[in-house]
mmCIF file of C-alpha atoms in Angstrom:
data_model
loop_
_atom_site.group_PDB
_atom_site.id
_atom_site.type_symbol
_atom_site.label_atom_id
_atom_site.label_comp_id
_atom_site.label_asym_id
_atom_site.label_seq_id
_atom_site.Cartn_x
_atom_site.Cartn_y
_atom_site.Cartn_z
ATOM 1 C CA MET A 1 -105.078 68.529 9.508
ATOM 2 C CA GLU A 2 -103.037 71.011 9.548
ATOM 3 C CA LYS A 3 -105.830 73.407 11.193
ATOM 4 C CA PHE A 4 -106.986 70.144 13.843
ATOM 5 C CA LEU A 5 -102.816 70.201 15.361
ATOM 6 C CA LYS A 6 -102.215 73.155 16.444
ATOM 7 C CA ARG A 7 -105.585 73.491 17.831
ATOM 8 C CA LEU A 8 -104.867 70.124 19.097
ATOM 9 C CA GLU A 9 -101.628 71.761 20.429
ATOM 10 C CA LEU A 10 -103.221 75.096 21.957
ATOM 11 C CA THR A 11 -105.933 72.961 24.040
ATOM 12 C CA VAL A 12 -103.337 70.743 25.791
ATOM 13 C CA MET A 13 -101.204 74.649 26.161
ATOM 14 C CA VAL A 14 -104.591 75.038 27.736
ATOM 15 C CA ILE A 15 -104.625 72.369 29.951
ATOM 16 C CA SER A 16 -101.501 72.235 30.830
ATOM 17 C CA VAL A 17 -101.715 75.383 32.267
ATOM 18 C CA ILE A 18 -104.822 74.295 34.392
ATOM 19 C CA MET A 19 -103.627 71.432 35.683
ATOM 20 C CA ILE A 20 -100.408 73.664 36.626
ATOM 21 C CA ILE A 21 -102.276 75.866 38.979
ATOM 22 C CA VAL A 22 -104.180 73.188 40.001
ATOM 23 C CA SER A 23 -101.938 70.896 41.120
ATOM 24 C CA PHE A 24 -99.880 73.319 42.557
ATOM 25 C CA THR A 25 -102.585 74.997 44.974
ATOM 26 C CA SER A 26 -103.457 71.845 45.937
ATOM 27 C CA LEU A 27 -99.976 70.776 46.802
ATOM 28 C CA VAL A 28 -98.602 73.852 48.489
ATOM 29 C CA ASN A 29 -102.483 73.222 51.544
ATOM 30 C CA SER A 30 -100.410 69.440 51.393
ATOM 31 C CA VAL A 31 -97.781 70.441 52.533
ATOM 32 C CA LYS A 32 -99.913 72.839 54.517
ATOM 33 C CA LEU A 33 -101.840 70.463 56.142
ATOM 34 C CA VAL A 34 -98.888 67.826 57.333
ATOM 35 C CA ASN A 35 -97.814 70.898 58.696
ATOM 36 C CA THR A 36 -99.841 71.498 60.971
ATOM 37 C CA ALA A 37 -102.464 68.392 61.692
ATOM 38 C CA SER A 38 -102.237 66.099 63.185
ATOM 39 C CA SER A 39 -101.706 62.768 62.114
ATOM 40 C CA PHE A 40 -101.843 59.218 62.388
ATOM 41 C CA VAL A 41 -102.548 55.583 61.132
ATOM 42 C CA GLY A 42 -105.666 53.502 59.889
ATOM 43 C CA ARG A 43 -106.070 50.734 58.194
ATOM 44 C CA VAL A 44 -108.156 50.252 54.430
ATOM 45 C CA SER A 45 -111.627 47.776 55.478
ATOM 46 C CA SER A 46 -112.327 48.241 51.630
ATOM 47 C CA ILE A 47 -112.284 49.855 48.765
ATOM 48 C CA GLY A 48 -114.165 51.550 46.604
ATOM 49 C CA GLU A 49 -115.104 52.939 42.609
ATOM 50 C CA SER A 50 -114.483 56.096 44.091
ATOM 51 C CA GLY A 51 -111.951 55.862 47.195
ATOM 52 C CA ILE A 52 -111.048 53.823 49.864
ATOM 53 C CA TYR A 53 -113.112 52.786 53.121
ATOM 54 C CA VAL A 54 -110.456 53.492 56.498
ATOM 55 C CA THR A 55 -110.729 52.624 59.994
ATOM 56 C CA TYR A 56 -108.816 54.608 62.741
ATOM 57 C CA VAL A 57 -109.089 55.658 65.903
ATOM 58 C CA TYR A 58 -108.621 59.480 66.963
ATOM 59 C CA ASN A 59 -108.651 61.192 70.276
ATOM 60 C CA GLY A 60 -109.483 57.078 71.426
ATOM 61 C CA LYS A 61 -112.069 56.925 70.439
ATOM 62 C CA LEU A 62 -112.713 54.111 66.507
ATOM 63 C CA TYR A 63 -114.076 55.568 63.475
ATOM 64 C CA GLU A 64 -114.693 52.640 60.982
ATOM 65 C CA ASN A 65 -114.922 52.546 57.333
ATOM 66 C CA VAL A 66 -114.596 55.878 56.980
ATOM 67 C CA HIS A 67 -114.793 56.978 53.780
ATOM 68 C CA LEU A 68 -111.197 58.732 51.995
ATOM 69 C CA ASN A 69 -111.799 60.718 48.225
ATOM 70 C CA THR A 70 -108.963 59.198 47.344
ATOM 71 C CA GLY A 71 -105.665 56.805 46.479
ATOM 72 C CA ALA A 72 -107.647 54.495 45.558
ATOM 73 C CA LEU A 73 -105.698 53.056 42.664
ATOM 74 C CA TRP A 74 -102.403 52.996 45.093
ATOM 75 C CA ARG A 75 -103.858 51.274 48.301
ATOM 76 C CA ASP A 76 -105.178 47.435 49.329
ATOM 77 C CA GLU A 77 -107.582 45.900 51.443
ATOM 78 C CA GLY A 78 -105.304 46.050 55.491
ATOM 79 C CA ASP A 79 -103.083 48.639 53.907
ATOM 80 C CA THR A 80 -101.717 50.479 57.184
ATOM 81 C CA ILE A 81 -102.085 54.781 55.586
ATOM 82 C CA ARG A 82 -101.038 57.756 57.021
ATOM 83 C CA LEU A 83 -104.140 60.627 57.429
ATOM 84 C CA TYR A 84 -104.297 63.632 57.777
ATOM 85 C CA TYR A 85 -107.241 65.945 60.539
ATOM 86 C CA ASP A 86 -108.538 68.440 59.988
ATOM 87 C CA GLU A 87 -109.900 69.497 63.027
ATOM 88 C CA THR A 88 -113.117 72.367 61.339
ATOM 89 C CA LYS A 89 -114.242 68.645 59.418
ATOM 90 C CA LEU A 90 -113.633 66.127 61.420
ATOM 91 C CA GLN A 91 -112.683 63.588 59.457
ATOM 92 C CA PRO A 92 -109.651 61.960 57.312
ATOM 93 C CA ILE A 93 -109.226 64.192 54.012
ATOM 94 C CA ARG A 94 -106.392 62.390 52.402
ATOM 95 C CA ASP A 95 -103.112 60.454 53.141
ATOM 96 C CA ASN A 96 -99.470 61.598 52.042
ATOM 97 C CA VAL A 97 -99.936 60.293 48.417
ATOM 98 C CA ILE A 98 -100.613 63.351 47.104
ATOM 99 C CA LEU A 99 -97.126 64.104 48.339
ATOM 100 C CA TRP A 100 -95.340 62.817 45.001
ATOM 101 C CA VAL A 101 -98.747 62.272 43.019
ATOM 102 C CA VAL A 102 -99.175 66.004 42.169
ATOM 103 C CA PRO A 103 -94.577 67.113 42.176
ATOM 104 C CA LEU A 104 -95.114 64.105 39.106
ATOM 105 C CA MET A 105 -98.139 65.562 37.730
ATOM 106 C CA LEU A 106 -96.302 69.439 38.164
ATOM 107 C CA LEU A 107 -92.852 67.570 35.928
ATOM 108 C CA VAL A 108 -94.943 66.113 33.167
ATOM 109 C CA PHE A 109 -97.900 68.772 32.558
ATOM 110 C CA GLY A 110 -95.183 71.207 32.605
ATOM 111 C CA ALA A 111 -92.501 68.839 30.620
ATOM 112 C CA LEU A 112 -96.268 69.643 28.047
ATOM 113 C CA LEU A 113 -96.362 73.636 28.674
ATOM 114 C CA LEU A 114 -92.425 74.040 27.982
ATOM 115 C CA PHE A 115 -92.881 72.418 24.817
ATOM 116 C CA GLY A 116 -95.242 73.550 23.663
ATOM 117 C CA ILE A 117 -93.676 77.713 23.891
ATOM 118 C CA GLY A 118 -90.249 76.339 22.075
ATOM 119 C CA LYS A 119 -92.590 74.634 19.450
ATOM 120 C CA LEU A 120 -93.959 78.343 19.212
ATOM 121 C CA TYR A 121 -90.575 80.637 19.108
ATOM 122 C CA LEU A 122 -90.077 78.571 16.704
ATOM 123 C CA GLN A 123 -91.961 79.355 14.928
ATOM 124 C CA GLN A 124 -92.753 82.812 15.549
ATOM 125 C CA ILE A 125 -88.644 82.836 15.029
ATOM 126 C CA ALA A 126 -89.357 81.530 11.915
ATOM 127 C CA VAL A 127 -92.443 84.153 10.711
ATOM 128 C CA ASP A 128 -89.885 87.048 11.930
ATOM 129 C CA ILE A 129 -87.544 86.034 9.567
ATOM 130 C CA GLU A 130 -90.050 85.477 7.030
ATOM 131 C CA TYR A 131 -91.193 89.378 7.195
ATOM 132 C CA ALA A 132 -87.851 90.184 7.242
ATOM 133 C CA LEU A 133 -87.056 88.559 4.252
ATOM 134 C CA ALA A 134 -89.808 90.228 2.731
ATOM 135 C CA GLU A 135 -88.935 93.401 4.187
ATOM 136 C CA LYS A 136 -85.310 93.862 3.051
ATOM 137 C CA GLY A 137 -84.139 90.292 1.605
ATOM 138 C CA LYS A 138 -82.816 90.622 -2.182
ATOM 139 C CA ARG A 139 -84.726 88.464 -4.654
ATOM 140 C CA ILE A 140 -82.614 86.224 -7.040
ATOM 141 C CA ASN A 141 -84.026 84.144 -9.828
ATOM 142 C CA ALA A 142 -82.721 80.230 -8.104
ATOM 143 C CA ILE A 143 -83.325 77.278 -10.806
ATOM 144 C CA VAL A 144 -85.679 74.160 -9.881
ATOM 145 C CA ASN A 145 -83.827 70.787 -10.123
ATOM 146 C CA HIS A 146 -87.320 68.998 -9.100
ATOM 147 C CA THR A 147 -90.179 68.628 -6.672
ATOM 148 C CA GLY A 148 -89.621 65.672 -4.248
ATOM 149 C CA TYR A 149 -91.809 64.346 -1.836
ATOM 150 C CA ASN A 150 -91.446 64.261 2.111
ATOM 151 C CA ALA A 151 -93.372 60.475 2.568
ATOM 152 C CA LYS A 152 -92.082 60.972 6.861
ATOM 153 C CA LYS A 153 -94.524 64.126 6.852
ATOM 154 C CA GLY A 154 -96.547 63.849 4.162
ATOM 155 C CA LYS A 155 -96.153 66.933 2.089
ATOM 156 C CA TYR A 156 -93.718 68.317 -0.682
ATOM 157 C CA PHE A 157 -91.602 70.550 -1.282
ATOM 158 C CA ILE A 158 -89.263 72.326 -4.431
ATOM 159 C CA GLU A 159 -85.087 72.125 -5.001
ATOM 160 C CA CYS A 160 -83.626 74.889 -6.518
ATOM 161 C CA SER A 161 -80.184 76.058 -7.275
ATOM 162 C CA TYR A 162 -79.186 79.232 -8.074
ATOM 163 C CA THR A 163 -75.052 80.546 -9.261
ATOM 164 C CA ALA A 164 -73.735 84.057 -8.140
ATOM 165 C CA GLU A 165 -71.326 85.598 -9.178
ATOM 166 C CA ASN A 166 -67.930 84.882 -7.844
ATOM 167 C CA GLY A 167 -69.236 80.241 -9.863
ATOM 168 C CA LYS A 168 -70.414 79.660 -6.113
ATOM 169 C CA ILE A 169 -73.259 77.239 -6.246
ATOM 170 C CA TYR A 170 -76.146 77.723 -3.196
ATOM 171 C CA VAL A 171 -78.856 75.458 -3.169
ATOM 172 C CA PHE A 172 -82.444 76.107 -0.974
ATOM 173 C CA ASN A 173 -85.562 74.073 -0.743
ATOM 174 C CA SER A 174 -88.631 74.931 -0.097
ATOM 175 C CA ARG A 175 -90.303 75.183 3.174
ATOM 176 C CA LEU A 176 -92.358 71.461 3.236
ATOM 177 C CA LEU A 177 -95.578 71.866 1.298
ATOM 178 C CA ASP A 178 -99.573 70.769 1.428
ATOM 179 C CA LYS A 179 -100.260 70.415 -2.275
ATOM 180 C CA SER A 180 -97.860 69.024 -4.759
ATOM 181 C CA TYR A 181 -96.597 72.230 -7.285
ATOM 182 C CA ASP A 182 -95.112 69.230 -9.264
ATOM 183 C CA ASP A 183 -98.027 70.265 -12.446
ATOM 184 C CA ILE A 184 -96.217 74.985 -12.226
ATOM 185 C CA TYR A 185 -92.555 74.475 -11.631
ATOM 186 C CA PHE A 186 -90.783 71.605 -13.776
ATOM 187 C CA PRO A 187 -87.299 71.635 -13.618
ATOM 188 C CA GLY A 188 -84.787 74.036 -14.785
ATOM 189 C CA ASP A 189 -87.807 76.686 -14.690
ATOM 190 C CA SER A 190 -87.200 79.583 -12.912
ATOM 191 C CA ILE A 191 -88.546 80.177 -9.054
ATOM 192 C CA ASN A 192 -88.447 83.311 -7.544
ATOM 193 C CA VAL A 193 -86.451 82.802 -4.033
ATOM 194 C CA LEU A 194 -85.547 85.426 -1.263
ATOM 195 C CA VAL A 195 -81.794 85.944 1.010
ATOM 196 C CA ASN A 196 -80.999 87.643 2.932
ATOM 197 C CA LYS A 197 -77.999 89.628 1.506
ATOM 198 C CA LYS A 198 -75.013 88.640 4.150
ATOM 199 C CA ASN A 199 -76.035 85.672 4.678
ATOM 200 C CA TYR A 200 -77.252 82.922 1.775
ATOM 201 C CA ARG A 201 -78.576 80.522 4.133
ATOM 202 C CA ILE A 202 -81.126 82.610 5.106
ATOM 203 C CA TYR A 203 -83.831 82.513 2.531
ATOM 204 C CA LEU A 204 -87.528 81.433 2.125
ATOM 205 C CA VAL A 205 -88.283 80.092 -1.581
ATOM 206 C CA ASP A 206 -91.593 81.830 -3.107
ATOM 207 C CA GLN A 207 -93.230 79.525 -4.939
ATOM 208 C CA ASP A 208 -96.499 80.813 -4.750
ATOM 209 C CA LYS A 209 -94.817 84.553 -5.355
ATOM 210 C CA LYS A 210 -96.381 85.762 -2.572
ATOM 211 C CA TYR A 211 -93.452 88.510 -1.931
ATOM 212 C CA LEU A 212 -92.825 89.296 -5.112
ATOM 213 C CA LYS A 213 -94.114 93.138 -4.990
ATOM 214 C CA LYS A 214 -92.277 93.543 -0.817
ATOM 215 C CA VAL A 215 -89.025 92.580 -1.677
ATOM 216 C CA ILE A 216 -86.697 96.031 -1.118
ATOM 217 C CA TYR A 217 -84.846 96.132 -4.459
ATOM 218 C CA CYS A 218 -80.847 95.790 -3.196
#
């Protein structure tokens, strides 16, 4: 499940990047069209599955039921619509609905991309801390208080404590785990914890003894 979610997050980020590029390009082209092309008012004559049909007069000539592949969701029959004329194709390209739809798309997909980047950044920080503790951390033997279950996340955890030389008691919680350790660790058992020598609040509960041989004792 966790691998699926990571792949889903990566897919959403890739799609967001593509949509941002497409939307930005479309917005630039639309703004350029508005600033350079001739504009006039037409009327929606009918609405089809693939777009709308408009009727308009250009240079004294009447054009009826010209298909326009845009804006079908925002238009009704009889609505007036401002069109921008592309002289190279001699047909209307799009109405100015894109000038507010595209920025909205940029905002939505930009927010999704920033969320994904932020999450990856936080995950990388956690990985960096983990490696730092594995290479330079201090190993202590904490005592297991209990193993628990986080119903909201659907994962397990281990809570343990350690009494320092000055008598201060530190309580540590493992990261959320995919499996239960209640048949491996019992209350009162010893468990390895890697801590920052200067700040015991930076720690890693090594329930699998994964980093036991990497620790530099100090």
